[in-house]
Structures are given as C-alpha cells and as structure tokens.
Short mmCIF file of C-alpha atoms and ligand atoms in Angstrom, two decimals:
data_model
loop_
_atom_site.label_atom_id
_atom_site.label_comp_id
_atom_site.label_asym_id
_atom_site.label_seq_id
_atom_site.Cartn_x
_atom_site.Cartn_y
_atom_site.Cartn_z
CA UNK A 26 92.62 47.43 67.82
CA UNK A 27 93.48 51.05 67.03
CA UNK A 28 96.72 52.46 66.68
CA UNK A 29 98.83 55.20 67.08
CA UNK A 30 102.18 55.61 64.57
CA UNK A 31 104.42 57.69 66.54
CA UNK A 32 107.72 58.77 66.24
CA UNK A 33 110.51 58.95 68.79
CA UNK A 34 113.38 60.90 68.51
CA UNK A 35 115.72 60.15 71.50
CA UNK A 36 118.03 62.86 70.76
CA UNK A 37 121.87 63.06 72.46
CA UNK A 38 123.36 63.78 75.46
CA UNK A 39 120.92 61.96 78.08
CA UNK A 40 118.26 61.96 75.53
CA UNK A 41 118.74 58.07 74.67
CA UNK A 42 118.53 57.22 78.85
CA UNK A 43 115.41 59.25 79.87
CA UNK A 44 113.42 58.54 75.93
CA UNK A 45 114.30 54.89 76.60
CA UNK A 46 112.47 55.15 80.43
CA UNK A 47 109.82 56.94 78.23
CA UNK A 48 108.88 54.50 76.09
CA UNK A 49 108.92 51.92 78.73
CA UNK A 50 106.39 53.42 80.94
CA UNK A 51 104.47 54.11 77.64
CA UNK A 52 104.65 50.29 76.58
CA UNK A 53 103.65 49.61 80.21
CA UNK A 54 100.57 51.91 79.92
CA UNK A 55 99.52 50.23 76.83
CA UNK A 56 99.87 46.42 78.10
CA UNK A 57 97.97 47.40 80.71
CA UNK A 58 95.11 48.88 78.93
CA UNK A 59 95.00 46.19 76.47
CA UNK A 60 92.60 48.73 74.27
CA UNK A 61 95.39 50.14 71.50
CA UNK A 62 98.61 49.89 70.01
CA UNK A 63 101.23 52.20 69.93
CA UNK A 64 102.98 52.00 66.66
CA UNK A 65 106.65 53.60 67.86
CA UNK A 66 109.14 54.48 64.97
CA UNK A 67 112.31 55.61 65.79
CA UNK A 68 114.46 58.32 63.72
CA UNK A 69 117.76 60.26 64.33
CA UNK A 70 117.86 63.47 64.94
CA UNK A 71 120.01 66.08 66.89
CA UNK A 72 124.05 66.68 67.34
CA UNK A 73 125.23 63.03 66.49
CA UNK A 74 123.17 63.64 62.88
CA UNK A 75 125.10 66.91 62.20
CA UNK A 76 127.96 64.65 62.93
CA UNK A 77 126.75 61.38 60.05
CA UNK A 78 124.61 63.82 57.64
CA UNK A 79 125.70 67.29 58.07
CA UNK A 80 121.94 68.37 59.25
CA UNK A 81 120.20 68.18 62.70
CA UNK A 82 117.08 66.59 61.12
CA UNK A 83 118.02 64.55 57.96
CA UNK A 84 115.36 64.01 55.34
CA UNK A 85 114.83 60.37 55.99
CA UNK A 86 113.52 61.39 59.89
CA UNK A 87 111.73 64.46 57.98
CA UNK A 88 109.75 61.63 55.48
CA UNK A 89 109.36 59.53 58.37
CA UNK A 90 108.19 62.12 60.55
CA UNK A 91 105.63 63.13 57.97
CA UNK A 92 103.86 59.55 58.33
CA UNK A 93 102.99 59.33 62.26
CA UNK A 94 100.70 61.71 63.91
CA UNK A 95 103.04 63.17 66.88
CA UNK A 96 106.48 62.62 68.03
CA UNK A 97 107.89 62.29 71.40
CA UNK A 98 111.58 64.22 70.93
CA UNK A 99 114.78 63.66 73.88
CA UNK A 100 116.61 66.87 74.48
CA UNK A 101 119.23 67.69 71.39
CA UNK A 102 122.26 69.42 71.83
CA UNK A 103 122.04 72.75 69.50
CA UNK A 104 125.60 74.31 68.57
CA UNK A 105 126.57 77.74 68.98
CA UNK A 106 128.76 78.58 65.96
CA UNK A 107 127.39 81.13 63.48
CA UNK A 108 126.13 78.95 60.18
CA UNK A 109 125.72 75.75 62.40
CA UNK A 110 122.76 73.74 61.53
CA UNK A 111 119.79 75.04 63.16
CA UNK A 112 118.30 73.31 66.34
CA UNK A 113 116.34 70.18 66.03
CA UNK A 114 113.88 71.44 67.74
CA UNK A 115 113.02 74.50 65.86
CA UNK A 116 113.53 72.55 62.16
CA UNK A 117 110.67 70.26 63.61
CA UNK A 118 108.16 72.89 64.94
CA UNK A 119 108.74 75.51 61.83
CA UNK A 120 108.66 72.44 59.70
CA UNK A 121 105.31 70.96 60.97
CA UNK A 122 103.98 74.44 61.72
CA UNK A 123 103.81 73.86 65.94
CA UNK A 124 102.83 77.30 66.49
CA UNK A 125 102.02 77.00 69.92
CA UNK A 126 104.26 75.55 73.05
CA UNK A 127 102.21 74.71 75.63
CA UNK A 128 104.11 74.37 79.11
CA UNK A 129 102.51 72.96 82.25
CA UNK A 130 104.00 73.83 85.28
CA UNK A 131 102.34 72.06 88.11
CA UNK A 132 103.01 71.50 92.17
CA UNK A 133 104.22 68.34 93.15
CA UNK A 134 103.74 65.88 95.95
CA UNK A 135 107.20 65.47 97.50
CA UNK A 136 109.22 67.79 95.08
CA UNK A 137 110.06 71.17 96.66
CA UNK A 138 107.89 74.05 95.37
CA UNK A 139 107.67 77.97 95.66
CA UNK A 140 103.96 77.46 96.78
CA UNK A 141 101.84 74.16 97.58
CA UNK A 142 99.52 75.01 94.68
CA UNK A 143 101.15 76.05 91.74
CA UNK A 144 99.43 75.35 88.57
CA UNK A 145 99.81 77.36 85.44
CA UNK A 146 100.71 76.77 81.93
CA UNK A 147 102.77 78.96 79.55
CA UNK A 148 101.98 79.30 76.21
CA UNK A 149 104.44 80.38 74.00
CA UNK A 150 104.65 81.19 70.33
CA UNK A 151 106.76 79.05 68.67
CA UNK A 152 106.94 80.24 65.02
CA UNK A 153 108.72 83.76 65.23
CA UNK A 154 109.72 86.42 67.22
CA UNK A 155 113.39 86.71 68.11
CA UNK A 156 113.31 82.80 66.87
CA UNK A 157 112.68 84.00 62.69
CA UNK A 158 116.47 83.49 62.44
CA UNK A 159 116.86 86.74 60.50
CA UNK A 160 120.58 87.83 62.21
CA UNK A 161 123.75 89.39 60.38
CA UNK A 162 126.91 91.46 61.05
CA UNK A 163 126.08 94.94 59.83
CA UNK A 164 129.68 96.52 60.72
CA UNK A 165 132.59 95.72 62.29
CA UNK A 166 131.48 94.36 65.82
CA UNK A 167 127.76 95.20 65.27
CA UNK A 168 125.29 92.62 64.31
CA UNK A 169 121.36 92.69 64.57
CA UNK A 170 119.22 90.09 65.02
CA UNK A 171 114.90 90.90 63.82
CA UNK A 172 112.02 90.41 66.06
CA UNK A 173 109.18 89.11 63.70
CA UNK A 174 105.85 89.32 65.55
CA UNK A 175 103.11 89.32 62.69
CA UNK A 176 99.25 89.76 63.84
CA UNK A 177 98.42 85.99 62.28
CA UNK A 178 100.77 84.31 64.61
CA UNK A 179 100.32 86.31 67.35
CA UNK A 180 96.00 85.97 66.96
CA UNK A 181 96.63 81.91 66.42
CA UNK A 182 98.40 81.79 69.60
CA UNK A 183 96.25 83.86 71.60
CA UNK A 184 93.80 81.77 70.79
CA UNK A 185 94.94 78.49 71.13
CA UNK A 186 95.65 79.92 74.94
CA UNK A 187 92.39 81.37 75.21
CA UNK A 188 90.37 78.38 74.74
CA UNK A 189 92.96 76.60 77.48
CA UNK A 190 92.38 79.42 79.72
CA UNK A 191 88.31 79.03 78.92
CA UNK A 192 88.34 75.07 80.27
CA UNK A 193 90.38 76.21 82.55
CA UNK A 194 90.18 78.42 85.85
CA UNK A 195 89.19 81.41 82.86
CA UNK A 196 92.34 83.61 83.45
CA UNK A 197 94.84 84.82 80.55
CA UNK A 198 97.39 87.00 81.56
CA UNK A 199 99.61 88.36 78.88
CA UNK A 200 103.23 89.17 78.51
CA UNK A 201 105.12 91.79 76.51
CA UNK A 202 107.23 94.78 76.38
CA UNK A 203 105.13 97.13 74.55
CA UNK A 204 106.64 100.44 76.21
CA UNK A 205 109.46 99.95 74.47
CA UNK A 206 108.54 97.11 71.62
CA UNK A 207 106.47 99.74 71.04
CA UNK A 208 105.48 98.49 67.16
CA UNK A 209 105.89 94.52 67.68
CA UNK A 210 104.38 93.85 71.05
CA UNK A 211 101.89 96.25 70.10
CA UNK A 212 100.82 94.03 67.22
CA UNK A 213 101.00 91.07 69.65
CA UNK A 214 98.97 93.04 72.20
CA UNK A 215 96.56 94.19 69.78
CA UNK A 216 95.83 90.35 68.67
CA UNK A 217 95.25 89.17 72.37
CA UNK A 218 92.78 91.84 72.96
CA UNK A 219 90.92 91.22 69.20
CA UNK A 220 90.70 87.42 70.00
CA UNK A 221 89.90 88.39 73.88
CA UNK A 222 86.32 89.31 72.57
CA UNK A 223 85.75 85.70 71.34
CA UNK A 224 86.30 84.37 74.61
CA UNK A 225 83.76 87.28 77.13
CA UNK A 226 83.91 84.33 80.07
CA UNK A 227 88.35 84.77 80.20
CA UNK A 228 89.13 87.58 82.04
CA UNK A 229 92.46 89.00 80.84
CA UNK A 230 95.88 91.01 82.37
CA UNK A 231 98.70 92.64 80.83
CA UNK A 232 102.31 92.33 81.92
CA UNK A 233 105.24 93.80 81.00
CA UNK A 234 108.04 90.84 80.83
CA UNK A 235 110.13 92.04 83.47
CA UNK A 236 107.31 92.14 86.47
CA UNK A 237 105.95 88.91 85.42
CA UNK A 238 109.88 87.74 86.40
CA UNK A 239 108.87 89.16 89.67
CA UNK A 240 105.20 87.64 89.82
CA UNK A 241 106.11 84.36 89.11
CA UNK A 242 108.01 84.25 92.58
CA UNK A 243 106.00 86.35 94.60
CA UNK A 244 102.39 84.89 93.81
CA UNK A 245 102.55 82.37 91.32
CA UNK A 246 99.42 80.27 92.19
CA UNK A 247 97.52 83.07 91.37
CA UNK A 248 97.92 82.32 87.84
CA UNK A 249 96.17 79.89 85.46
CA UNK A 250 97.36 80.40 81.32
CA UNK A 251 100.24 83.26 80.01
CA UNK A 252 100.52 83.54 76.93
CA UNK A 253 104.01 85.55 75.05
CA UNK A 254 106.27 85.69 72.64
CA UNK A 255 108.83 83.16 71.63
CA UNK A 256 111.76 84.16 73.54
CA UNK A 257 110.06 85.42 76.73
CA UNK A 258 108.36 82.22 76.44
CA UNK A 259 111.88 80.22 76.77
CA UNK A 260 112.82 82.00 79.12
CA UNK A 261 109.72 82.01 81.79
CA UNK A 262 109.43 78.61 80.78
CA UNK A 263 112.56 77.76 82.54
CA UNK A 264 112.13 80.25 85.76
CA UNK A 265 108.49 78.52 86.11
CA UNK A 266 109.67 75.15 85.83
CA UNK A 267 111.81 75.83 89.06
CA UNK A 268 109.13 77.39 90.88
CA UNK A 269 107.52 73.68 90.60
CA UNK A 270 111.12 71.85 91.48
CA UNK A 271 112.58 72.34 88.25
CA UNK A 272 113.62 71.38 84.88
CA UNK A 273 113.94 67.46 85.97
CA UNK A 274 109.75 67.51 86.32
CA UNK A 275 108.59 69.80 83.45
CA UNK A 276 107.81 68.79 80.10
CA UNK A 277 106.34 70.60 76.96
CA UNK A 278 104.05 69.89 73.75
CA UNK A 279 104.65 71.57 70.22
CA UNK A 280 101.01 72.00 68.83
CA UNK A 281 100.19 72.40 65.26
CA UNK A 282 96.98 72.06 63.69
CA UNK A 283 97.89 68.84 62.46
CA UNK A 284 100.87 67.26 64.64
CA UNK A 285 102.04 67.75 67.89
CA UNK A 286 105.49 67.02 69.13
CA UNK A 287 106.13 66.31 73.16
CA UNK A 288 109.51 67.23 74.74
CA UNK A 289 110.91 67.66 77.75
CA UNK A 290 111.53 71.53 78.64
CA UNK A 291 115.20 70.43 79.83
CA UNK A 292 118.34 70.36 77.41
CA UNK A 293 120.62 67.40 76.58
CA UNK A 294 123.02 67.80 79.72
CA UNK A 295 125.94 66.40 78.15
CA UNK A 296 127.41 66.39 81.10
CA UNK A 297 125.31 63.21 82.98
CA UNK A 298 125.72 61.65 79.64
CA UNK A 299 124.97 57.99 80.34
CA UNK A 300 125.71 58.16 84.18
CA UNK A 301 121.90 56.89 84.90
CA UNK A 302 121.64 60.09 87.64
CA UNK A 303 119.44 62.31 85.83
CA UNK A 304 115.30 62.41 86.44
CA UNK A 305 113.27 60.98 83.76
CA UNK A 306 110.14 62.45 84.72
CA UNK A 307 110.28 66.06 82.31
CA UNK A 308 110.40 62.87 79.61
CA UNK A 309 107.53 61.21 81.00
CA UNK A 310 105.53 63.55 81.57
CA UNK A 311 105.86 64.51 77.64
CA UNK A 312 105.13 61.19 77.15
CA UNK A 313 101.63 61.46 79.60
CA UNK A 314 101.00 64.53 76.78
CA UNK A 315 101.48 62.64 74.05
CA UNK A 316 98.79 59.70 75.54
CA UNK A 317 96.36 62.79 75.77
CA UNK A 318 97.10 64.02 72.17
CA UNK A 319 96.15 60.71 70.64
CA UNK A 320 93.40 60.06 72.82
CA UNK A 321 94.54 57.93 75.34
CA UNK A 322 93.32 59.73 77.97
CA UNK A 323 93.20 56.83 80.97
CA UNK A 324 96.76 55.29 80.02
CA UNK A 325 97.45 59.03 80.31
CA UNK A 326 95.94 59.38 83.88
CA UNK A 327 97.93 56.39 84.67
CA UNK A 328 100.78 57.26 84.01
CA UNK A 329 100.39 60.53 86.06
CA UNK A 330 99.26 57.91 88.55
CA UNK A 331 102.31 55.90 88.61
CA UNK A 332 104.64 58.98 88.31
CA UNK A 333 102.63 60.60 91.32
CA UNK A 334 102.55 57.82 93.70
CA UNK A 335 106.65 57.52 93.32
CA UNK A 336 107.19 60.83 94.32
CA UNK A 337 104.61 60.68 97.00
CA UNK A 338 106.48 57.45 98.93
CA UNK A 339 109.73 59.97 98.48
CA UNK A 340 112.19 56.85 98.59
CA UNK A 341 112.88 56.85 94.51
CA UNK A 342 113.78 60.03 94.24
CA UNK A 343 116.50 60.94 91.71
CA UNK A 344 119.33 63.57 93.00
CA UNK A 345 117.51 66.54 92.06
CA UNK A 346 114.57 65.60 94.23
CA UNK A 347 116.79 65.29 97.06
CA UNK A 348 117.11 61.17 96.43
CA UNK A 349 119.82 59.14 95.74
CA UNK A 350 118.03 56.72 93.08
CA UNK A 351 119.17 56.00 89.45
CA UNK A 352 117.28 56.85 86.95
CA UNK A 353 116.65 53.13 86.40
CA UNK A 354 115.56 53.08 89.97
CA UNK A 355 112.80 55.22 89.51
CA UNK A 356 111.99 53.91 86.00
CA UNK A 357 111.43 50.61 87.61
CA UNK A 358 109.53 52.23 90.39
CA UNK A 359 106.98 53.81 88.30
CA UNK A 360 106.85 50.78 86.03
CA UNK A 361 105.93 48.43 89.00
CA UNK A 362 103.22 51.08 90.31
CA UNK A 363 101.86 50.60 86.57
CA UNK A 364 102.24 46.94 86.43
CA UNK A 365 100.29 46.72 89.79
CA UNK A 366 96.34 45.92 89.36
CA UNK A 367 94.40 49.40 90.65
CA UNK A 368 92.58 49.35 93.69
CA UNK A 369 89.22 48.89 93.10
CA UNK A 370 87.27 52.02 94.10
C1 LIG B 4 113.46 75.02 74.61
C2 LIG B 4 114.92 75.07 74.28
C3 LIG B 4 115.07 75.40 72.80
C4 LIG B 4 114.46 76.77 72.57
C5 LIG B 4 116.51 75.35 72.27
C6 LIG B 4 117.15 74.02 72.53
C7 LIG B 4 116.57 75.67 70.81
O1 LIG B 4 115.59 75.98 75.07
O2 LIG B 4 112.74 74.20 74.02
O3 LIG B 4 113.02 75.79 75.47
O4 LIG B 4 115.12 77.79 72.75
O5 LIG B 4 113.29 76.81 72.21
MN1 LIG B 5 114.35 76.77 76.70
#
C-alpha cells in the first residue's frame, strides 16, 4: 500500500483542538479509501517551544520535518518583542524554501458571502519582501525596516500563479504599488510581465494595492488568480477570506519545489483556547490540500464532500457560521457524512 510520511504540527492556542479534528477527518478519509496510508508524525513547534527550547522550531522538528514530504501546521502564536524568536511559520517556509502561498478563497453553501460566486485564489510570495527581516533602530525613535523584492523571487512566483491562472478561468491580475515603490514593485512588475509571455492564453491586469482593497468588495467574482508581494499578500489574504465568511473557512498551502506545508490562514486565538467553540474547517480544508499535494485526490474530494454537505444541512454550524455547535459537534458531523457509504450515482 503506498504511503505518505507527513508531519503535523498542532501548534498553540486552539491549534491542538482544530489539528486534532484534522487528523480525524484525514484518518476517516483514508479508512474509507482503503488505497494508502498516511504515515502522521507529530513535532512541536510554536510559542510553548520558545517556552521548553528557547526557539519556535527546535532542531529535532527541523530533522524530523526534513524526512516527510509535507506538513499540515495549527496556527502558532508569534511574539511581538524585538529579538523574539521568529514565527514558526516563516522559519518553516524560508527553511524549506515555500516560495509561494497559495490562498483559496471560495463561496460557500450556507456561510454568508459578499457574492454567491466568489472564487479566487491569492498567491503570495512568501520568501521576501517586507518579510526579509532586515529591521533596526537608526536614531533615537527612528527605525527602518527593508523591502527585498529581487527579480528571481518575484519571476518564480509569477509563475507558479501563472500556470494556476492557465488551468484555471486564464486571468492573473497583479498587485503592487509601483507609483511610489517605484524601484521594488517595478522589479516585481517587470517579472510578471517577462513570465506573462510564457503563458499568451492568461490575460493579465495591474493593480495598485489600495484599489484592489476596493475591488475585492465591489466585484470580487470577477476575479480568478492575484498574485503580490508578501505583505500585501497577508493582508488581502485576510480581507478575502471574509468576503467568503471568513477566517473560520479559509485555509492556505506553503509550496516549495520540494515540500509543501498546509495551514490554516487564521491565527492561534488564544483567547477560545480549549473552549471547543471555534470552526475547524480553515484546518480541514488545509488538510483537503494536503490530500491533493500527495496525490490523494478522491479522499480529497471527499473530504470537501463531507465538509460541504455539513454546511449545506446548516444545523452544525459553529458560532461564526451563525450555529451554536462545538467544534466537536461539527467534527463528528463531517466524520459521520465520511463514514456514510456514497450514494451510488
Ligand atoms: C499568515 C500569518 C503569518 C504571516 C504570521 C503568523 C507570521 O499572518 O500566515 O498570514 O504574517 O505570514
Ligand atoms: Mn496573515
């Protein structure tokens, strides 16, 4: 039988809770198929390592890490103090080389959404820009932080989202600030357009970060892949994700050439901590990535399935949604529309 050595990471805050729902729908998917094995390894990472080894990611999970082929990762709490270890999240993608985070954002049956038909994907670099960690004080109450945008990430990018865009509906629109990151976005625009001729059937637009703010709520169905920089990126990431009913349904994957790592786009939320309220789904849906990345493509579609059909009979639905379910309600709702034999079609 094959199988699939993958790591999990469930990270802190609700992490542990909506990871642990994760890898229950995934072991569900699997039994059911009855075709592979997931090999799941788990590893500690996040703000309860800084705490035990003085580093978000300690080199054990980094050697362990280093022998699956992707990693499903819970949200991590990242501290704000100056000369804090950096985020978990960014360790893993630098460290792996995850240049590209890919972002579905997707209309949902039962969850409120700007428009009925929402269905776009952001791809954002996830190597540099305002991410390089190059910051200091230069004065007295001055500090600068350096916007790296180099023409090799910003080509690798633009094509990983151009090929996306090409088995897709064949749209890029990309997203900068040239007019007044004059030399850096006009690097990154200058790569789009150079890798735009390898791809004649993807019609391309340019916008300027702050309009596509507006776009995005004033016509977002209209578009299909957006590719940007790292920060704009994060941050239309999140104002997408609510178009489609927010960061409790929107998940993420970190691609490299040679790993991927699957995330939910929401943080750790310290504040539902263990209180079995928040929505798993962001998690499973990262989870439903991960299937695709190792090519399990039908326990993938299954799990959509099950995830789909729960929200579509509207009576598991966690607060967010509207509902009043647990988070173990709806994990055992979406496990039971797994565990249930398919109609036959
Ligand atoms: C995200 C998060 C991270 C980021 C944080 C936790 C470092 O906001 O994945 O969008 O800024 O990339
Ligand atoms: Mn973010």
């Amino acid at each position: 039988m094959r199988t699939h050595r993958v790591a999990i990471l469930p990270g802190d805050g609700i992490g542990p809770e909506v990871v642990d729902i994760t890898v229950r729908a995934l072991e569900a998917v699997q039994e059911k198929a009855g075709t592979y094995k997931l090999e799941l390894v788990m590893g500690e990472a996040g703000v309860n390592a800084i705490a035990k080894y003085g580093t978000n990611v300690p080199p054990q999970t980094v050697d362990m890490l280093k022998t699956t082929v992707a990693c499903l990762k819970g949200p991590m709490t990242t501290p704000e103090k100056p000369g804090a270890p950096p985020s978990a999240a960014l360790t893993i993608r630098k460290l792996f080389d995850l240049y590209a985070n890919v972002r579905p954002c997707l209309s949902l049956p039962n969850v409120p959404s700007a428009k009925p038909n929402i269905d776009l994907t952001i791809v954002r670099e996830n190597t540099e820009g305002l991410y390089s960690n190059i910051e200091f004080e230069v004065g007295e109450g001055v500090a600068v932080a350096m916007r790296v945008i180099s023409r090799k990430a910003s080509e690798r990018v633009a094509r990983f989202a151009f090929k996306l865009a090409n088995q897709r509906r064949k749209r890029l629109s990309y997203v900068h600030k040239a007019n007044i990151l004059r030399r850096t976005d006009g690097i990154f625009n200058q790569a789009v357009l150079s890798v735009s001729k390898e791809f004649p059937e993807v019609a391309i637009d340019s916008y300027y970060i702050d309009n596509m703010a507006l776009q995005l709520i004033k016509r977002p169905e209209t578009f299909d892949v957006i590719v940007t920089t790292n920060l704009f990126g994060d941050i239309m990431s999140d104002e997408a994700a609510q178009l489609v009913g927010g960061l409790g349904v929107v998940s993420g994957a970190n691609m490299g050439d040679n790993y991927a790592m699957f995330e939910p786009v929401h943080g750790s939320a310290p504040k539902y901590t263990r209180q079995d309220k928040v929505n798993p789904i962001a998690t499973i849906f990262a989870g439903k990535m991960l299937l695709e990345y190792v090519g399990e493509k039908d326990s993938a579609r299954e799990l959509e399935r099950a995830v789909l059909e729960v929200l579509k009979d509207g009576k598991t639905l966690t607060y967010d949604l509207g509902g009043k379910a647990k988070s173990s309600e709806m994990c055992e709702a979406i496990l039971e529309k797994i565990r249930r034999p398919n109609a036959i079609t």
